[in-house]
Amino acid sequence: MDMEGFGELLQQAEQLAAETEGVSELPHVERNLQEIQQAGEVLRSRTLTRTSQETADVKASILLGTKGLDISHISQRLESLSAATTFEPLEPVKDTDIQGFLKNERDNALLSAIEESRRRTFAMAEKYHWESMLVEWEHEKQKILHTLLASGEDALDFTQEAEPSFVSSMGPPGRSAMDNVEVAYARQIYIYNEKVVNEQLQPNLGDLCSNVAESLDDKNVSELWAMVKQMTDVPLVLGTETLKSRTSLEMQMAFVKQALCFLEQSYKNYVMATVYGNLQQAQLGGIPGTYQLVRSFLNVKLSAPMQGLQDGEIEGQPVWALIYYCLRCGDLMAAMQVVNRAQHQLGEFHNWFMEYVQGDDRRLPPTTENKLRLHYRRALRNSTDPYKRAVYCLIGRCDVTDNHSEIADKTDDYLWLKLNQVCFDDDGNSSPQDKQTLPQLQSQLLEEYGESHFAANQHPYLYFQVLFLTAQFEAAIAFLFRMDRLRCHAMHVALVLYELKLLLKSSAQSAQLLNQDSADPRPVRRLNFIRLLMLYTRKFEPTDPREALQYFYFLRNESDNQGENIFMRCVSELVIESREFDMLLGRLEKDGSRKPGLIDKFRGNTRAVINKVASIAENKGLFEDAVKLYDLAKNPDKVLELMNKLLSPVIPQISAPQSNKERLKNMALAVAERYRNQGITAAKNLDSTFYLLLDLITFFDEYHSGNIDRAIDIMEKLKLVPLSQESVEERVTAFKNFSDEIRHNLSEVLLATMNILFTQYKRLKGTGPATPVRPQRAMEDRDSQLRRQARALITFAGMIPYRMAGDTNARLVQMEVLMN
């Protein structure tokens, strides 16, 4: 039975399948459920993409339609508008239409004037924009130049390790950025400036700086300052230009003389140190003096016999070696002593040397000099005795191309030889190989040899000495300043020369640190002293403004290209950047007196400096700082002018502790109280605006606090807006005299006043029916008065020639309508 039932069921299923396959309209299912779902999602996304714009339009229509706006009508109106012809010249009309022609001409003239005014306005705006950009770029360029260290004309050597930047990373706030050497120098600068300011006997700045060198216990620094003192000990020519003085024959001869004295004294100290360090070998004895010292020195130096020496010996030492080293130690008398003892071996040289010793400025008479040079060229140029050749070249100033490297193996010796051979008088008889001027020697050392020849980076003191002893002060300072650890020494050497009027300064402040002026003779260089000083102080200006101020005082007589005093400009920038207003410029006491600041010690025009700082602060938008500074400078006009600008934007704001409005309000109240107590007044318009702004602050404070009755009383007393129809004309006329600071707040004042009237109106309506205490008549009168006051405000807002912000008029009208 069961099998028959299942068989029948199978037969029916097969029949159903056959019938289904026979229907051609139904497709075969070839995807599973997951694939069908994915295909549906793809189709749905395509449909959404095509209809997204239509859907957005529908949604926009629904949203705007709820507010009563017909989007299709608005679209049609917008499409019909065209701004293309608004400012285009109108098309001419027919000649017979005189009325239309005149109207067209009038409209064309108006449009042409508007277009021309527009064009000029844009051109003027662009001009002012570029002028402002150029001025700003000049300032930025100066800052960039002041943060770069120039190396003069030498190209930067990128293969060497870069010097660390002088703008070192600042330590924690409040900690000095100066090291112990800089602090020691700064102390001496303070002492020097104190003497100068107090008009006491002016000390020698070089001596003060030398004291620093002694305290450092550094042999190189001590020698540097000894050299500076020696080279600056020259007769100064007063009342002449520095360039003319520096290039004069007398000054150049003095520089060479001082350089030789320094080199000779240094060598004598070296000889003494050598002798006393080898007493047993030196066998020092006899009469004290340079001769015995040199003889003992040769016992050490020429301990082994030297080949080729001529003309015998004295006490076991070569004659020419004794003469040479006596000259090297700067003792002509000791050399004369040797010449006298060996005169029979020296022939005519004895007479020549006597004339040399007796001559002026270590120079033979021209006739004798020619004889000696002739004798040298004929008999001695190829001599095997290097000392003999060197002495003849020294005495006769000949054969300047011979460096005498056999005996002058040190830079000091080479420099001493070359300086001895420098020729100052142009007699025209000397051949090029027998003549070397100081400018030629300077060019050779600075331009031909340069830093690489002297390994300047490894021996900075030596290269500085080479340049400084050849009177190339500017190049020497610029080189030393590039060394981070030696920068402070270079700066103070420059200050010493600057104070002695021996420094050649750049004419342009934007010039390189070391530069050449096309009008100067070669190889003269100039130093950008102003830039040098600013570079030096930039490191410690933020942390040590006191010390920076002392250095800026050296620039008190300098001016920039615009004629502005550099000292005042530097002080202004220092105050703004350090923000040490009280310390540098002084502080205003409660009684209105000014407590002096550091700037007062320099006894200059302090008020002008403070005004300058205030002006810079104002130009940078630091109005609050500018107000304090103008107040310090007793400039009430600028104080109130800036206070008005500061107060105007914050008047309608809600007062909160530590807010901008609260801070500015307290600041303004303090100024107002002090001015009233001391009877200080500014320009009438500034004065009236300032006190009106203060009253408006009080009005808004009462309004925001909910004290509307007191607020409306204040507004009635101020008479800023009309509260009756009779006073509308008067208030409109008075409005024309208000400043922009008052006008900018008019919208808020009108809205606040209308809000107060509306609040009073609602409060009146909410008091309930009339009572014996408040009769119906009084309530109706009050109601009518409030509506009249609101109507007066609306009338005033419509009559004043001023466009108020946003939807002010709409809100005023809305509240006035609600009251009616």
PDB file of C-alpha atoms in Angstrom, residues 698-809:
ATOM      1  CA  THR A 698      27.988  99.932  31.457  1.00  0.00           C
ATOM      2  CA  PHE A 699      24.734  99.878  29.465  1.00  0.00           C
ATOM      3  CA  PHE A 700      25.414  96.445  27.996  1.00  0.00           C
ATOM      4  CA  ASP A 701      26.611  95.054  31.333  1.00  0.00           C
ATOM      5  CA  GLU A 702      23.292  96.082  32.906  1.00  0.00           C
ATOM      6  CA  TYR A 703      21.376  94.753  29.903  1.00  0.00           C
ATOM      7  CA  HIS A 704      23.108  91.341  29.981  1.00  0.00           C
ATOM      8  CA  SER A 705      22.634  91.175  33.749  1.00  0.00           C
ATOM      9  CA  GLY A 706      18.864  91.600  33.313  1.00  0.00           C
ATOM     10  CA  ASN A 707      18.711  95.055  34.890  1.00  0.00           C
ATOM     11  CA  ILE A 708      16.692  96.466  32.008  1.00  0.00           C
ATOM     12  CA  ASP A 709      15.260  99.415  33.931  1.00  0.00           C
ATOM     13  CA  ARG A 710      18.714 100.670  34.833  1.00  0.00           C
ATOM     14  CA  ALA A 711      19.911  99.972  31.301  1.00  0.00           C
ATOM     15  CA  ILE A 712      17.101 102.043  29.704  1.00  0.00           C
ATOM     16  CA  ASP A 713      17.802 104.866  32.170  1.00  0.00           C
ATOM     17  CA  ILE A 714      21.454 104.880  31.026  1.00  0.00           C
ATOM     18  CA  MET A 715      20.364 104.975  27.386  1.00  0.00           C
ATOM     19  CA  GLU A 716      18.021 107.916  28.053  1.00  0.00           C
ATOM     20  CA  LYS A 717      20.897 109.850  29.670  1.00  0.00           C
ATOM     21  CA  LEU A 718      23.312 109.048  26.845  1.00  0.00           C
ATOM     22  CA  LYS A 719      20.860 110.424  24.245  1.00  0.00           C
ATOM     23  CA  LEU A 720      22.403 108.161  21.644  1.00  0.00           C
ATOM     24  CA  VAL A 721      19.094 106.917  20.191  1.00  0.00           C
ATOM     25  CA  PRO A 722      15.659 108.655  20.272  1.00  0.00           C
ATOM     26  CA  LEU A 723      12.986 107.440  22.670  1.00  0.00           C
ATOM     27  CA  SER A 724      10.340 109.832  21.330  1.00  0.00           C
ATOM     28  CA  GLN A 725       9.258 110.983  17.894  1.00  0.00           C
ATOM     29  CA  GLU A 726      10.148 114.572  18.771  1.00  0.00           C
ATOM     30  CA  SER A 727      13.837 113.735  19.284  1.00  0.00           C
ATOM     31  CA  VAL A 728      14.336 111.657  16.111  1.00  0.00           C
ATOM     32  CA  GLU A 729      15.535 114.543  13.948  1.00  0.00           C
ATOM     33  CA  GLU A 730      17.901 115.723  16.676  1.00  0.00           C
ATOM     34  CA  ARG A 731      19.404 112.256  17.124  1.00  0.00           C
ATOM     35  CA  VAL A 732      19.823 111.767  13.368  1.00  0.00           C
ATOM     36  CA  THR A 733      21.693 115.082  13.155  1.00  0.00           C
ATOM     37  CA  ALA A 734      23.868 114.179  16.168  1.00  0.00           C
ATOM     38  CA  PHE A 735      24.617 110.751  14.656  1.00  0.00           C
ATOM     39  CA  LYS A 736      26.679 112.376  11.889  1.00  0.00           C
ATOM     40  CA  ASN A 737      29.197 113.576  14.489  1.00  0.00           C
ATOM     41  CA  PHE A 738      29.789 110.160  16.027  1.00  0.00           C
ATOM     42  CA  SER A 739      33.051 108.335  15.282  1.00  0.00           C
ATOM     43  CA  ASP A 740      33.209 104.976  13.531  1.00  0.00           C
ATOM     44  CA  GLU A 741      33.832 103.208  16.859  1.00  0.00           C
ATOM     45  CA  ILE A 742      30.361 104.338  18.006  1.00  0.00           C
ATOM     46  CA  ARG A 743      28.650 103.715  14.659  1.00  0.00           C
ATOM     47  CA  HIS A 744      29.901 100.131  14.467  1.00  0.00           C
ATOM     48  CA  ASN A 745      27.931  99.355  17.637  1.00  0.00           C
ATOM     49  CA  LEU A 746      24.720 101.114  16.615  1.00  0.00           C
ATOM     50  CA  SER A 747      23.036  97.900  15.409  1.00  0.00           C
ATOM     51  CA  GLU A 748      23.614  96.217  18.759  1.00  0.00           C
ATOM     52  CA  VAL A 749      22.530  99.328  20.671  1.00  0.00           C
ATOM     53  CA  LEU A 750      19.254  99.569  18.726  1.00  0.00           C
ATOM     54  CA  LEU A 751      18.523  95.848  19.113  1.00  0.00           C
ATOM     55  CA  ALA A 752      19.313  95.917  22.833  1.00  0.00           C
ATOM     56  CA  THR A 753      17.132  99.008  23.353  1.00  0.00           C
ATOM     57  CA  MET A 754      14.263  97.477  21.355  1.00  0.00           C
ATOM     58  CA  ASN A 755      14.616  94.249  23.321  1.00  0.00           C
ATOM     59  CA  ILE A 756      14.338  96.218  26.548  1.00  0.00           C
ATOM     60  CA  LEU A 757      11.156  97.968  25.318  1.00  0.00           C
ATOM     61  CA  PHE A 758       9.702  94.645  24.132  1.00  0.00           C
ATOM     62  CA  THR A 759      10.519  93.001  27.485  1.00  0.00           C
ATOM     63  CA  GLN A 760       8.865  95.880  29.353  1.00  0.00           C
ATOM     64  CA  TYR A 761       5.836  95.578  27.033  1.00  0.00           C
ATOM     65  CA  LYS A 762       5.471  91.846  27.705  1.00  0.00           C
ATOM     66  CA  ARG A 763       5.911  92.435  31.418  1.00  0.00           C
ATOM     67  CA  LEU A 764       3.161  95.069  31.280  1.00  0.00           C
ATOM     68  CA  LYS A 765       0.809  92.723  29.468  1.00  0.00           C
ATOM     69  CA  GLY A 766       1.533  89.974  31.942  1.00  0.00           C
ATOM     70  CA  THR A 767       0.653  91.926  35.059  1.00  0.00           C
ATOM     71  CA  GLY A 768      -3.056  91.019  34.852  1.00  0.00           C
ATOM     72  CA  PRO A 769      -6.134  93.288  35.092  1.00  0.00           C
ATOM     73  CA  ALA A 770      -6.063  96.818  36.438  1.00  0.00           C
ATOM     74  CA  THR A 771      -6.095  97.430  40.188  1.00  0.00           C
ATOM     75  CA  PRO A 772      -6.584 100.517  42.317  1.00  0.00           C
ATOM     76  CA  VAL A 773      -2.825 100.681  42.644  1.00  0.00           C
ATOM     77  CA  ARG A 774      -2.384 100.380  38.846  1.00  0.00           C
ATOM     78  CA  PRO A 775      -5.430 101.918  37.192  1.00  0.00           C
ATOM     79  CA  GLN A 776      -6.383 100.997  33.642  1.00  0.00           C
ATOM     80  CA  ARG A 777      -5.603 104.476  32.385  1.00  0.00           C
ATOM     81  CA  ALA A 778      -1.974 104.311  33.618  1.00  0.00           C
ATOM     82  CA  MET A 779      -1.463 100.912  32.007  1.00  0.00           C
ATOM     83  CA  GLU A 780      -2.820 102.167  28.701  1.00  0.00           C
ATOM     84  CA  ASP A 781      -0.586 105.236  28.838  1.00  0.00           C
ATOM     85  CA  ARG A 782       2.454 103.074  29.550  1.00  0.00           C
ATOM     86  CA  ASP A 783       1.492 100.726  26.720  1.00  0.00           C
ATOM     87  CA  SER A 784       1.158 103.642  24.321  1.00  0.00           C
ATOM     88  CA  GLN A 785       4.469 105.132  25.467  1.00  0.00           C
ATOM     89  CA  LEU A 786       6.365 101.885  24.831  1.00  0.00           C
ATOM     90  CA  ARG A 787       4.883 101.593  21.327  1.00  0.00           C
ATOM     91  CA  ARG A 788       5.793 105.222  20.551  1.00  0.00           C
ATOM     92  CA  GLN A 789       9.361 104.625  21.744  1.00  0.00           C
ATOM     93  CA  ALA A 790       9.586 101.520  19.549  1.00  0.00           C
ATOM     94  CA  ARG A 791       8.215 103.483  16.579  1.00  0.00           C
ATOM     95  CA  ALA A 792      10.826 106.226  17.229  1.00  0.00           C
ATOM     96  CA  LEU A 793      13.612 103.616  17.091  1.00  0.00           C
ATOM     97  CA  ILE A 794      12.261 102.257  13.764  1.00  0.00           C
ATOM     98  CA  THR A 795      12.066 105.767  12.318  1.00  0.00           C
ATOM     99  CA  PHE A 796      15.599 106.581  13.492  1.00  0.00           C
ATOM    100  CA  ALA A 797      16.988 103.333  12.017  1.00  0.00           C
ATOM    101  CA  GLY A 798      15.460 104.226   8.664  1.00  0.00           C
ATOM    102  CA  MET A 799      16.654 107.835   8.601  1.00  0.00           C
ATOM    103  CA  ILE A 800      20.339 107.526   9.556  1.00  0.00           C
ATOM    104  CA  PRO A 801      22.796 107.469   6.606  1.00  0.00           C
ATOM    105  CA  TYR A 802      24.438 104.229   7.713  1.00  0.00           C
ATOM    106  CA  ARG A 803      24.065 100.638   6.590  1.00  0.00           C
ATOM    107  CA  MET A 804      23.584  98.456   9.639  1.00  0.00           C
ATOM    108  CA  ALA A 805      24.700  94.867   9.920  1.00  0.00           C
ATOM    109  CA  GLY A 806      22.679  91.897   8.750  1.00  0.00           C
ATOM    110  CA  ASP A 807      18.999  91.627   9.560  1.00  0.00           C
ATOM    111  CA  THR A 808      18.938  94.447  12.116  1.00  0.00           C
ATOM    112  CA  ASN A 809      16.057  96.316  10.484  1.00  0.00           C
TER     113      ASN A 809
END
